[in-house]
């Protein structure tokens, strides 16, 4: 059967993986790979799953090397979908499919190689080999996956050139050398050329032509012995012409192509042979029909640890520790490989340094993690990597010098300096292409000319063009100093960079310049983060960048007049993710720093202290939150004035937490006054004005005036629709809130229809994983349940819970709320016993994450008691609800809506017969 027939075991295996993958259609490959990597297998191990390989596996282009990777994916999908864990039969089935695919692939590769072997000419006993590939590195890693992909390409008739691309020092030459040696079994001529300059390439080709002439391995065309050529250029031309016309099998390796102009017109071509090219370049000119690109990255965690352990074991002084124990603790080896980012060149130099100096791993780790130490001193040329001519820093400098030649003067280096301050695992491209980043590149260029970086005069002096950011970024990408990738499903571009590249760049920055770089990076992050259309998934990446910047910037984001605006966003972002304890820690640290730097009553100090107070409320300490915010409000009124936006914001949060304590009437008065004052000093649809008006409507409903709440939300929705449009996120959020109060007035069906309209709008505008969408879908499910559509309610809660886990994580408050109400409504729908058990498990999680007195913990206990009662266990239900009510009174107070609801429910139960209905 043909390769693409249904009998191909690779395609059968790929089809099964595809069916498995389709069970999580909205989970990106990156997220699924992370989940699979977190799975603990029966062996107790975890495996690393490369997201970039998932598409190859499901398409049948490759097969996982380890079966453990397959099982990690299977278990991750089963856990996410609530399916039954694979039993022995299922495991055996998957293992059979995987093994058949692997064996078929190996058979196909061997067959392809045999077909590529041509009969050697009579009298030729061995291939002609010219050139010296590098010797095997000490403790060489075979990197079987790359070897298979290279050999696969060499055996493919449609491939003429293998392009190994990647940063300097990742092991491209070692992979090419191994392929070169393997090719001796099937090629009659093998040539290795150091291709870093044109003269070297010409010399290699000329030597090959002279060797051919001496050996006379061909009888076609001109006999080599009759036309030796008079110089290297002529002999190289003759060799290239021979490659095009010969039927003799050949392999040419061009190692370390650096300047593409140097090899123009010198690319080896011909139907009988193949070329392997190693380069850090990723230029468009390299991409053409017949070229297979194989990106080469750093070691896997296992490869890195194995390499370091084997390399250090060669040191006779430390080959074994006391009593025959290993000289180096495994945890130290893992820590060092992690700090070095599994970078092969760095690992090789680090091992050489450790052996040469006799330093122990913990001491070396301390030096590496100390930013005051210079990388050049930790990776010195006196302890070179085996089989590599450069050091970590010299390799970077060479690549950067080449990148600078491809971009406007100074732009590539200035942009890489910005990148060095941000998160290595993903920087939004729009941050680096922002107007703020371009201003930094322009200002840096002016400084190089000795001019002050006055932004207003840049145009007059001939500032860099608007595309300068892009040109600089693409230059860095072309030299593999950074990697620009596109995330699915959004398609947005992110920039990745190795942490050692960042460290080396920061090492070369003067202290006074470091301050300017840090502030420019913060400005660029703030520009993107403050945009109205900044999506939630983008804010998560921006936060990681801000976190990295905070670690590298030191005091440079603080000024005599205040702190950088970016710092205001950090605690608020964490709170929005439900990480309230982390939000409190972050805000507390910033507040402590602000107290030392800023005078009492400064707006930045008041803002971060308000974030601390809000985190206290989010953690369940509502009374303390009200007290802290009341004190802050009085300070703000004195120092900033009562109409200042920051004062009004503090008042909003004070009233909100007063509402949460159950003082609804008092909170309503606060919100009424605040809304009127905010409208007088702020724009009509300023977010603070809208928030105050929303809370006025909410408090009316909570105080018992459901019709008043409905009418207030309806008026606000109409107003926002006129001013912002019907599909604006603010309009849709208010529409979702309006739906609740339509239902509370008794019109349940209209409430469901309005919720559905809001959900549909939010999905189309913000996406199904946006937090506002998740809340609206959760509430839609609830009102389906109130309408009596229990099965539909459960179906919607399943969708909400799955989406929340995919978008927010397993322990986010919204995820746990969706899961809790899914269990509760399953119980209402009839599966009471299973629902009670599930609520018990969820209560343990919520209590661990938020604490026993958190409102969510109390709510789960209330729901569990309700299900016990409906299931007939009245005595246990009453006992549990009585205990819950006592805790609610203690924690939330007697006026809290949930406390009053529980009190009414317990009173209703006491009036019913004790027998089960």
mmCIF file of N, CA and C in Angstrom, residues 320-439:
data_model
loop_
_atom_site.group_PDB
_atom_site.id
_atom_site.type_symbol
_atom_site.label_atom_id
_atom_site.label_comp_id
_atom_site.label_asym_id
_atom_site.label_seq_id
_atom_site.Cartn_x
_atom_site.Cartn_y
_atom_site.Cartn_z
ATOM 1 N N UNK A 320 34.670 10.944 41.229
ATOM 2 C CA UNK A 320 33.827 10.319 42.254
ATOM 3 C C UNK A 320 34.013 11.060 43.561
ATOM 4 N N UNK A 321 32.950 11.179 44.278
ATOM 5 C CA UNK A 321 32.991 11.859 45.560
ATOM 6 C C UNK A 321 33.364 10.901 46.671
ATOM 7 N N UNK A 322 33.202 11.332 47.920
ATOM 8 C CA UNK A 322 33.519 10.470 49.053
ATOM 9 C C UNK A 322 32.645 9.227 49.058
ATOM 10 N N UNK A 323 33.262 8.118 49.486
ATOM 11 C CA UNK A 323 32.550 6.837 49.619
ATOM 12 C C UNK A 323 31.934 6.394 48.296
ATOM 13 N N UNK A 324 32.568 6.793 47.171
ATOM 14 C CA UNK A 324 32.076 6.357 45.867
ATOM 15 C C UNK A 324 30.840 7.061 45.380
ATOM 16 N N UNK A 325 30.372 8.090 46.074
ATOM 17 C CA UNK A 325 29.180 8.818 45.650
ATOM 18 C C UNK A 325 29.522 9.726 44.467
ATOM 19 N N UNK A 326 28.500 10.119 43.679
ATOM 20 C CA UNK A 326 28.778 11.054 42.580
ATOM 21 C C UNK A 326 29.398 12.340 43.100
ATOM 22 N N UNK A 327 30.333 12.879 42.302
ATOM 23 C CA UNK A 327 31.030 14.090 42.743
ATOM 24 C C UNK A 327 30.111 15.291 42.813
ATOM 25 N N UNK A 328 29.081 15.319 41.979
ATOM 26 C CA UNK A 328 28.186 16.462 41.923
ATOM 27 C C UNK A 328 26.765 16.016 42.191
ATOM 28 N N UNK A 329 26.068 16.741 43.040
ATOM 29 C CA UNK A 329 24.687 16.384 43.360
ATOM 30 C C UNK A 329 23.804 16.585 42.139
ATOM 31 N N UNK A 330 22.887 15.647 41.888
ATOM 32 C CA UNK A 330 22.009 15.786 40.715
ATOM 33 C C UNK A 330 21.243 17.100 40.710
ATOM 34 N N UNK A 331 20.805 17.541 41.898
ATOM 35 C CA UNK A 331 20.029 18.782 41.937
ATOM 36 C C UNK A 331 20.884 19.995 41.541
ATOM 37 N N UNK A 332 22.210 19.932 41.828
ATOM 38 C CA UNK A 332 23.086 21.027 41.403
ATOM 39 C C UNK A 332 23.278 21.018 39.886
ATOM 40 N N UNK A 333 23.383 19.818 39.317
ATOM 41 C CA UNK A 333 23.511 19.718 37.861
ATOM 42 C C UNK A 333 22.268 20.278 37.175
ATOM 43 N N UNK A 334 21.092 19.908 37.684
ATOM 44 C CA UNK A 334 19.846 20.403 37.109
ATOM 45 C C UNK A 334 19.759 21.915 37.245
ATOM 46 N N UNK A 335 20.162 22.431 38.422
ATOM 47 C CA UNK A 335 20.094 23.878 38.647
ATOM 48 C C UNK A 335 21.016 24.629 37.687
ATOM 49 N N UNK A 336 22.219 24.106 37.470
ATOM 50 C CA UNK A 336 23.160 24.783 36.583
ATOM 51 C C UNK A 336 22.661 24.766 35.138
ATOM 52 N N UNK A 337 22.163 23.623 34.691
ATOM 53 C CA UNK A 337 21.647 23.575 33.316
ATOM 54 C C UNK A 337 20.468 24.517 33.143
ATOM 55 N N UNK A 338 19.656 24.666 34.185
ATOM 56 C CA UNK A 338 18.512 25.571 34.100
ATOM 57 C C UNK A 338 18.971 27.023 34.029
ATOM 58 N N UNK A 339 19.929 27.401 34.860
ATOM 59 C CA UNK A 339 20.447 28.771 34.843
ATOM 60 C C UNK A 339 21.068 29.098 33.482
ATOM 61 N N UNK A 340 21.713 28.119 32.874
ATOM 62 C CA UNK A 340 22.349 28.327 31.576
ATOM 63 C C UNK A 340 21.377 28.140 30.421
ATOM 64 N N UNK A 341 20.121 27.880 30.732
ATOM 65 C CA UNK A 341 19.110 27.762 29.693
ATOM 66 C C UNK A 341 19.368 26.626 28.727
ATOM 67 N N UNK A 342 20.069 25.562 29.191
ATOM 68 C CA UNK A 342 20.343 24.372 28.373
ATOM 69 C C UNK A 342 21.118 24.709 27.100
ATOM 70 N N UNK A 343 21.868 25.815 27.139
ATOM 71 C CA UNK A 343 22.605 26.305 25.969
ATOM 72 C C UNK A 343 23.892 25.490 25.814
ATOM 73 N N UNK A 344 24.071 24.721 24.713
ATOM 74 C CA UNK A 344 25.220 23.812 24.611
ATOM 75 C C UNK A 344 26.570 24.490 24.778
ATOM 76 N N UNK A 345 26.806 25.613 24.091
ATOM 77 C CA UNK A 345 28.100 26.280 24.203
ATOM 78 C C UNK A 345 28.368 26.710 25.640
ATOM 79 N N UNK A 346 27.356 27.255 26.306
ATOM 80 C CA UNK A 346 27.542 27.689 27.690
ATOM 81 C C UNK A 346 27.823 26.503 28.599
ATOM 82 N N UNK A 347 27.129 25.404 28.383
ATOM 83 C CA UNK A 347 27.364 24.199 29.191
ATOM 84 C C UNK A 347 28.786 23.690 28.987
ATOM 85 N N UNK A 348 29.254 23.710 27.739
ATOM 86 C CA UNK A 348 30.605 23.237 27.458
ATOM 87 C C UNK A 348 31.655 24.124 28.116
ATOM 88 N N UNK A 349 31.449 25.436 28.010
ATOM 89 C CA UNK A 349 32.409 26.351 28.648
ATOM 90 C C UNK A 349 32.343 26.267 30.168
ATOM 91 N N UNK A 350 31.136 26.132 30.699
ATOM 92 C CA UNK A 350 30.998 26.025 32.157
ATOM 93 C C UNK A 350 31.708 24.783 32.667
ATOM 94 N N UNK A 351 31.547 23.660 31.956
ATOM 95 C CA UNK A 351 32.216 22.426 32.379
ATOM 96 C C UNK A 351 33.729 22.597 32.325
ATOM 97 N N UNK A 352 34.229 23.230 31.251
ATOM 98 C CA UNK A 352 35.673 23.461 31.153
ATOM 99 C C UNK A 352 36.164 24.353 32.283
ATOM 100 N N UNK A 353 35.393 25.386 32.596
ATOM 101 C CA UNK A 353 35.783 26.299 33.678
ATOM 102 C C UNK A 353 35.814 25.564 35.019
ATOM 103 N N UNK A 354 34.814 24.742 35.281
ATOM 104 C CA UNK A 354 34.761 23.996 36.539
ATOM 105 C C UNK A 354 35.940 23.033 36.657
ATOM 106 N N UNK A 355 36.264 22.372 35.549
ATOM 107 C CA UNK A 355 37.384 21.434 35.582
ATOM 108 C C UNK A 355 38.701 22.176 35.744
ATOM 109 N N UNK A 356 38.864 23.278 35.004
ATOM 110 C CA UNK A 356 40.131 24.025 35.049
ATOM 111 C C UNK A 356 40.366 24.673 36.403
ATOM 112 N N UNK A 357 39.317 25.181 37.028
ATOM 113 C CA UNK A 357 39.484 25.914 38.290
ATOM 114 C C UNK A 357 39.292 25.036 39.521
ATOM 115 N N UNK A 358 38.657 23.877 39.368
ATOM 116 C CA UNK A 358 38.363 23.035 40.525
ATOM 117 C C UNK A 358 37.232 23.570 41.389
ATOM 118 N N UNK A 359 36.486 24.567 40.876
ATOM 119 C CA UNK A 359 35.394 25.153 41.641
ATOM 120 C C UNK A 359 34.233 24.161 41.738
ATOM 121 N N UNK A 360 33.526 24.168 42.871
ATOM 122 C CA UNK A 360 32.365 23.294 43.009
ATOM 123 C C UNK A 360 31.136 23.959 42.394
ATOM 124 N N UNK A 361 30.130 23.154 42.093
ATOM 125 C CA UNK A 361 28.942 23.647 41.402
ATOM 126 C C UNK A 361 28.197 24.714 42.196
ATOM 127 N N UNK A 362 27.949 24.547 43.490
ATOM 128 C CA UNK A 362 27.217 25.593 44.225
ATOM 129 C C UNK A 362 27.899 26.956 44.156
ATOM 130 N N UNK A 363 29.233 26.973 44.247
ATOM 131 C CA UNK A 363 29.941 28.258 44.180
ATOM 132 C C UNK A 363 29.798 28.889 42.804
ATOM 133 N N UNK A 364 29.900 28.060 41.771
ATOM 134 C CA UNK A 364 29.752 28.582 40.411
ATOM 135 C C UNK A 364 28.330 29.083 40.171
ATOM 136 N N UNK A 365 27.351 28.359 40.706
ATOM 137 C CA UNK A 365 25.962 28.799 40.585
ATOM 138 C C UNK A 365 25.759 30.154 41.243
ATOM 139 N N UNK A 366 26.376 30.357 42.392
ATOM 140 C CA UNK A 366 26.247 31.650 43.082
ATOM 141 C C UNK A 366 26.816 32.778 42.230
ATOM 142 N N UNK A 367 27.929 32.507 41.551
ATOM 143 C CA UNK A 367 28.513 33.530 40.692
ATOM 144 C C UNK A 367 27.602 33.830 39.497
ATOM 145 N N UNK A 368 27.032 32.776 38.911
ATOM 146 C CA UNK A 368 26.182 32.970 37.743
ATOM 147 C C UNK A 368 24.933 33.780 38.063
ATOM 148 N N UNK A 369 24.374 33.562 39.223
ATOM 149 C CA UNK A 369 23.136 34.255 39.577
ATOM 150 C C UNK A 369 23.385 35.643 40.136
ATOM 151 N N UNK A 370 24.634 36.014 40.308
ATOM 152 C CA UNK A 370 24.986 37.347 40.794
ATOM 153 C C UNK A 370 25.165 38.270 39.592
ATOM 154 N N UNK A 371 24.222 39.182 39.390
ATOM 155 C CA UNK A 371 24.264 40.085 38.225
ATOM 156 C C UNK A 371 25.490 40.993 38.240
ATOM 157 N N UNK A 372 26.172 41.092 39.371
ATOM 158 C CA UNK A 372 27.374 41.924 39.423
ATOM 159 C C UNK A 372 28.546 41.250 38.725
ATOM 160 N N UNK A 373 28.475 39.938 38.555
ATOM 161 C CA UNK A 373 29.533 39.207 37.861
ATOM 162 C C UNK A 373 29.364 39.351 36.357
ATOM 163 N N UNK A 374 30.485 39.440 35.650
ATOM 164 C CA UNK A 374 30.452 39.588 34.204
ATOM 165 C C UNK A 374 30.568 38.222 33.540
ATOM 166 N N UNK A 375 29.734 37.994 32.511
ATOM 167 C CA UNK A 375 29.760 36.692 31.851
ATOM 168 C C UNK A 375 31.119 36.373 31.245
ATOM 169 N N UNK A 376 31.799 37.379 30.749
ATOM 170 C CA UNK A 376 33.095 37.129 30.134
ATOM 171 C C UNK A 376 34.060 36.493 31.124
ATOM 172 N N UNK A 377 33.924 36.857 32.396
ATOM 173 C CA UNK A 377 34.780 36.251 33.412
ATOM 174 C C UNK A 377 34.347 34.855 33.818
ATOM 175 N N UNK A 378 33.080 34.535 33.606
ATOM 176 C CA UNK A 378 32.573 33.211 33.963
ATOM 177 C C UNK A 378 32.672 32.232 32.796
ATOM 178 N N UNK A 379 32.855 32.765 31.570
ATOM 179 C CA UNK A 379 33.071 31.928 30.381
ATOM 180 C C UNK A 379 34.320 32.441 29.667
ATOM 181 N N UNK A 380 35.493 32.328 30.294
ATOM 182 C CA UNK A 380 36.696 32.948 29.734
ATOM 183 C C UNK A 380 37.245 32.152 28.553
ATOM 184 N N UNK A 381 37.994 32.837 27.708
ATOM 185 C CA UNK A 381 38.623 32.172 26.569
ATOM 186 C C UNK A 381 39.683 31.179 27.019
ATOM 187 N N UNK A 382 40.181 31.326 28.235
ATOM 188 C CA UNK A 382 41.176 30.390 28.761
ATOM 189 C C UNK A 382 40.586 29.029 29.092
ATOM 190 N N UNK A 383 39.250 28.932 29.141
ATOM 191 C CA UNK A 383 38.567 27.637 29.329
ATOM 192 C C UNK A 383 37.603 27.468 28.162
ATOM 193 N N UNK A 384 38.143 27.140 26.981
ATOM 194 C CA UNK A 384 37.285 27.115 25.790
ATOM 195 C C UNK A 384 36.363 25.907 25.765
ATOM 196 N N UNK A 385 35.285 26.055 25.021
ATOM 197 C CA UNK A 385 34.400 24.926 24.759
ATOM 198 C C UNK A 385 35.103 23.978 23.790
ATOM 199 N N UNK A 386 34.821 22.668 23.930
ATOM 200 C CA UNK A 386 35.472 21.744 23.011
ATOM 201 C C UNK A 386 34.828 21.843 21.623
ATOM 202 N N UNK A 387 35.675 21.882 20.630
ATOM 203 C CA UNK A 387 35.266 21.916 19.228
ATOM 204 C C UNK A 387 34.422 23.144 18.870
ATOM 205 N N UNK A 388 34.675 24.256 19.531
ATOM 206 C CA UNK A 388 34.032 25.512 19.147
ATOM 207 C C UNK A 388 35.044 26.621 19.330
ATOM 208 N N UNK A 389 35.186 27.449 18.307
ATOM 209 C CA UNK A 389 36.243 28.447 18.326
ATOM 210 C C UNK A 389 35.979 29.658 19.177
ATOM 211 N N UNK A 390 34.722 29.885 19.601
ATOM 212 C CA UNK A 390 34.407 31.110 20.316
ATOM 213 C C UNK A 390 33.938 30.862 21.733
ATOM 214 N N UNK A 391 33.780 31.958 22.452
ATOM 215 C CA UNK A 391 33.187 31.907 23.784
ATOM 216 C C UNK A 391 31.732 32.359 23.685
ATOM 217 N N UNK A 392 31.030 32.282 24.796
ATOM 218 C CA UNK A 392 29.637 32.722 24.811
ATOM 219 C C UNK A 392 29.538 34.189 24.393
ATOM 220 N N UNK A 393 30.400 35.016 24.966
ATOM 221 C CA UNK A 393 30.306 36.454 24.676
ATOM 222 C C UNK A 393 30.827 36.790 23.279
ATOM 223 N N UNK A 394 31.905 36.158 22.830
ATOM 224 C CA UNK A 394 32.426 36.474 21.494
ATOM 225 C C UNK A 394 31.469 36.006 20.407
ATOM 226 N N UNK A 395 30.794 34.883 20.642
ATOM 227 C CA UNK A 395 29.812 34.406 19.659
ATOM 228 C C UNK A 395 28.657 35.391 19.527
ATOM 229 N N UNK A 396 28.206 35.911 20.658
ATOM 230 C CA UNK A 396 27.140 36.919 20.634
ATOM 231 C C UNK A 396 27.612 38.184 19.918
ATOM 232 N N UNK A 397 28.823 38.639 20.223
ATOM 233 C CA UNK A 397 29.319 39.876 19.628
ATOM 234 C C UNK A 397 29.455 39.756 18.116
ATOM 235 N N UNK A 398 29.865 38.581 17.650
ATOM 236 C CA UNK A 398 29.989 38.365 16.213
ATOM 237 C C UNK A 398 28.626 38.449 15.538
ATOM 238 N N UNK A 399 27.626 37.795 16.133
ATOM 239 C CA UNK A 399 26.284 37.828 15.552
ATOM 240 C C UNK A 399 25.702 39.238 15.590
ATOM 241 N N UNK A 400 25.926 39.956 16.670
ATOM 242 C CA UNK A 400 25.377 41.299 16.790
ATOM 243 C C UNK A 400 26.025 42.245 15.782
ATOM 244 N N UNK A 401 27.325 42.081 15.575
ATOM 245 C CA UNK A 401 27.999 42.926 14.582
ATOM 246 C C UNK A 401 27.413 42.698 13.197
ATOM 247 N N UNK A 402 27.109 41.441 12.876
ATOM 248 C CA UNK A 402 26.517 41.148 11.575
ATOM 249 C C UNK A 402 25.102 41.714 11.498
ATOM 250 N N UNK A 403 24.319 41.604 12.591
ATOM 251 C CA UNK A 403 22.954 42.141 12.602
ATOM 252 C C UNK A 403 22.963 43.649 12.414
ATOM 253 N N UNK A 404 23.951 44.327 13.000
ATOM 254 C CA UNK A 404 24.010 45.788 12.875
ATOM 255 C C UNK A 404 24.226 46.218 11.425
ATOM 256 N N UNK A 405 24.859 45.351 10.650
ATOM 257 C CA UNK A 405 25.085 45.705 9.248
ATOM 258 C C UNK A 405 23.810 45.585 8.424
ATOM 259 N N UNK A 406 22.769 44.957 8.970
ATOM 260 C CA UNK A 406 21.516 44.753 8.245
ATOM 261 C C UNK A 406 20.430 45.734 8.655
ATOM 262 N N UNK A 407 20.721 46.631 9.596
ATOM 263 C CA UNK A 407 19.717 47.552 10.128
ATOM 264 C C UNK A 407 20.281 48.964 10.134
ATOM 265 N N UNK A 408 19.405 49.964 10.325
ATOM 266 C CA UNK A 408 19.912 51.342 10.446
ATOM 267 C C UNK A 408 20.968 51.443 11.532
ATOM 268 N N UNK A 409 21.920 52.341 11.400
ATOM 269 C CA UNK A 409 23.040 52.430 12.349
ATOM 270 C C UNK A 409 22.580 52.510 13.808
ATOM 271 N N UNK A 410 23.097 51.619 14.615
ATOM 272 C CA UNK A 410 22.810 51.624 16.048
ATOM 273 C C UNK A 410 21.476 51.025 16.434
ATOM 274 N N UNK A 411 20.590 50.758 15.462
ATOM 275 C CA UNK A 411 19.230 50.329 15.799
ATOM 276 C C UNK A 411 19.188 48.919 16.370
ATOM 277 N N UNK A 412 19.936 47.987 15.775
ATOM 278 C CA UNK A 412 19.887 46.599 16.239
ATOM 279 C C UNK A 412 20.389 46.480 17.671
ATOM 280 N N UNK A 413 21.502 47.134 17.969
ATOM 281 C CA UNK A 413 22.044 47.057 19.330
ATOM 282 C C UNK A 413 21.092 47.721 20.329
ATOM 283 N N UNK A 414 20.547 48.884 19.967
ATOM 284 C CA UNK A 414 19.640 49.583 20.885
ATOM 285 C C UNK A 414 18.387 48.745 21.148
ATOM 286 N N UNK A 415 17.863 48.094 20.120
ATOM 287 C CA UNK A 415 16.673 47.269 20.324
ATOM 288 C C UNK A 415 16.999 46.041 21.161
ATOM 289 N N UNK A 416 18.160 45.449 20.939
ATOM 290 C CA UNK A 416 18.545 44.283 21.739
ATOM 291 C C UNK A 416 18.739 44.677 23.206
ATOM 292 N N UNK A 417 19.179 45.904 23.443
ATOM 293 C CA UNK A 417 19.286 46.374 24.828
ATOM 294 C C UNK A 417 17.908 46.441 25.484
ATOM 295 N N UNK A 418 16.912 46.925 24.745
ATOM 296 C CA UNK A 418 15.541 46.912 25.288
ATOM 297 C C UNK A 418 15.099 45.486 25.581
ATOM 298 N N UNK A 419 15.339 44.590 24.627
ATOM 299 C CA UNK A 419 14.936 43.193 24.771
ATOM 300 C C UNK A 419 15.611 42.559 25.985
ATOM 301 N N UNK A 420 16.835 42.963 26.278
ATOM 302 C CA UNK A 420 17.584 42.351 27.381
ATOM 303 C C UNK A 420 16.943 42.595 28.740
ATOM 304 N N UNK A 421 16.051 43.572 28.842
ATOM 305 C CA UNK A 421 15.433 43.911 30.121
ATOM 306 C C UNK A 421 14.091 43.200 30.327
ATOM 307 N N UNK A 422 13.609 42.491 29.323
ATOM 308 C CA UNK A 422 12.249 41.952 29.361
ATOM 309 C C UNK A 422 12.271 40.432 29.476
ATOM 310 N N UNK A 423 11.119 39.805 29.415
ATOM 311 C CA UNK A 423 11.007 38.371 29.638
ATOM 312 C C UNK A 423 11.596 37.595 28.465
ATOM 313 N N UNK A 424 12.448 36.605 28.718
ATOM 314 C CA UNK A 424 13.062 35.881 27.596
ATOM 315 C C UNK A 424 12.083 34.994 26.844
ATOM 316 N N UNK A 425 11.011 34.545 27.510
ATOM 317 C CA UNK A 425 10.132 33.548 26.887
ATOM 318 C C UNK A 425 8.985 34.154 26.092
ATOM 319 N N UNK A 426 8.955 35.471 25.912
ATOM 320 C CA UNK A 426 7.899 36.031 25.089
ATOM 321 C C UNK A 426 7.698 37.515 25.320
ATOM 322 N N UNK A 427 8.098 38.314 24.347
ATOM 323 C CA UNK A 427 7.895 39.759 24.382
ATOM 324 C C UNK A 427 6.946 40.099 23.238
ATOM 325 N N UNK A 428 5.803 40.717 23.506
ATOM 326 C CA UNK A 428 4.901 41.071 22.396
ATOM 327 C C UNK A 428 5.626 41.931 21.368
ATOM 328 N N UNK A 429 5.480 41.559 20.118
ATOM 329 C CA UNK A 429 6.167 42.294 19.057
ATOM 330 C C UNK A 429 5.770 43.762 19.048
ATOM 331 N N UNK A 430 4.484 44.046 19.398
ATOM 332 C CA UNK A 430 4.058 45.436 19.330
ATOM 333 C C UNK A 430 4.772 46.309 20.362
ATOM 334 N N UNK A 431 5.310 45.709 21.429
ATOM 335 C CA UNK A 431 6.108 46.479 22.386
ATOM 336 C C UNK A 431 7.367 47.002 21.700
ATOM 337 N N UNK A 432 8.015 46.143 20.918
ATOM 338 C CA UNK A 432 9.269 46.520 20.268
ATOM 339 C C UNK A 432 9.051 47.361 19.020
ATOM 340 N N UNK A 433 7.821 47.343 18.495
ATOM 341 C CA UNK A 433 7.510 48.163 17.329
ATOM 342 C C UNK A 433 6.750 49.434 17.703
ATOM 343 N N UNK A 434 6.591 49.681 18.985
ATOM 344 C CA UNK A 434 5.815 50.831 19.444
ATOM 345 C C UNK A 434 6.536 52.139 19.143
ATOM 346 N N UNK A 435 5.774 53.216 19.194
ATOM 347 C CA UNK A 435 6.379 54.535 18.973
ATOM 348 C C UNK A 435 7.384 54.852 20.067
ATOM 349 N N UNK A 436 7.135 54.367 21.278
ATOM 350 C CA UNK A 436 8.083 54.598 22.372
ATOM 351 C C UNK A 436 9.411 53.908 22.097
ATOM 352 N N UNK A 437 9.344 52.663 21.596
ATOM 353 C CA UNK A 437 10.583 51.951 21.281
ATOM 354 C C UNK A 437 11.333 52.656 20.156
ATOM 355 N N UNK A 438 10.600 53.161 19.151
ATOM 356 C CA UNK A 438 11.270 53.871 18.064
ATOM 357 C C UNK A 438 11.905 55.160 18.567
ATOM 358 N N UNK A 439 11.235 55.812 19.521
ATOM 359 C CA UNK A 439 11.831 57.015 20.108
ATOM 360 C C UNK A 439 13.149 56.675 20.803
#
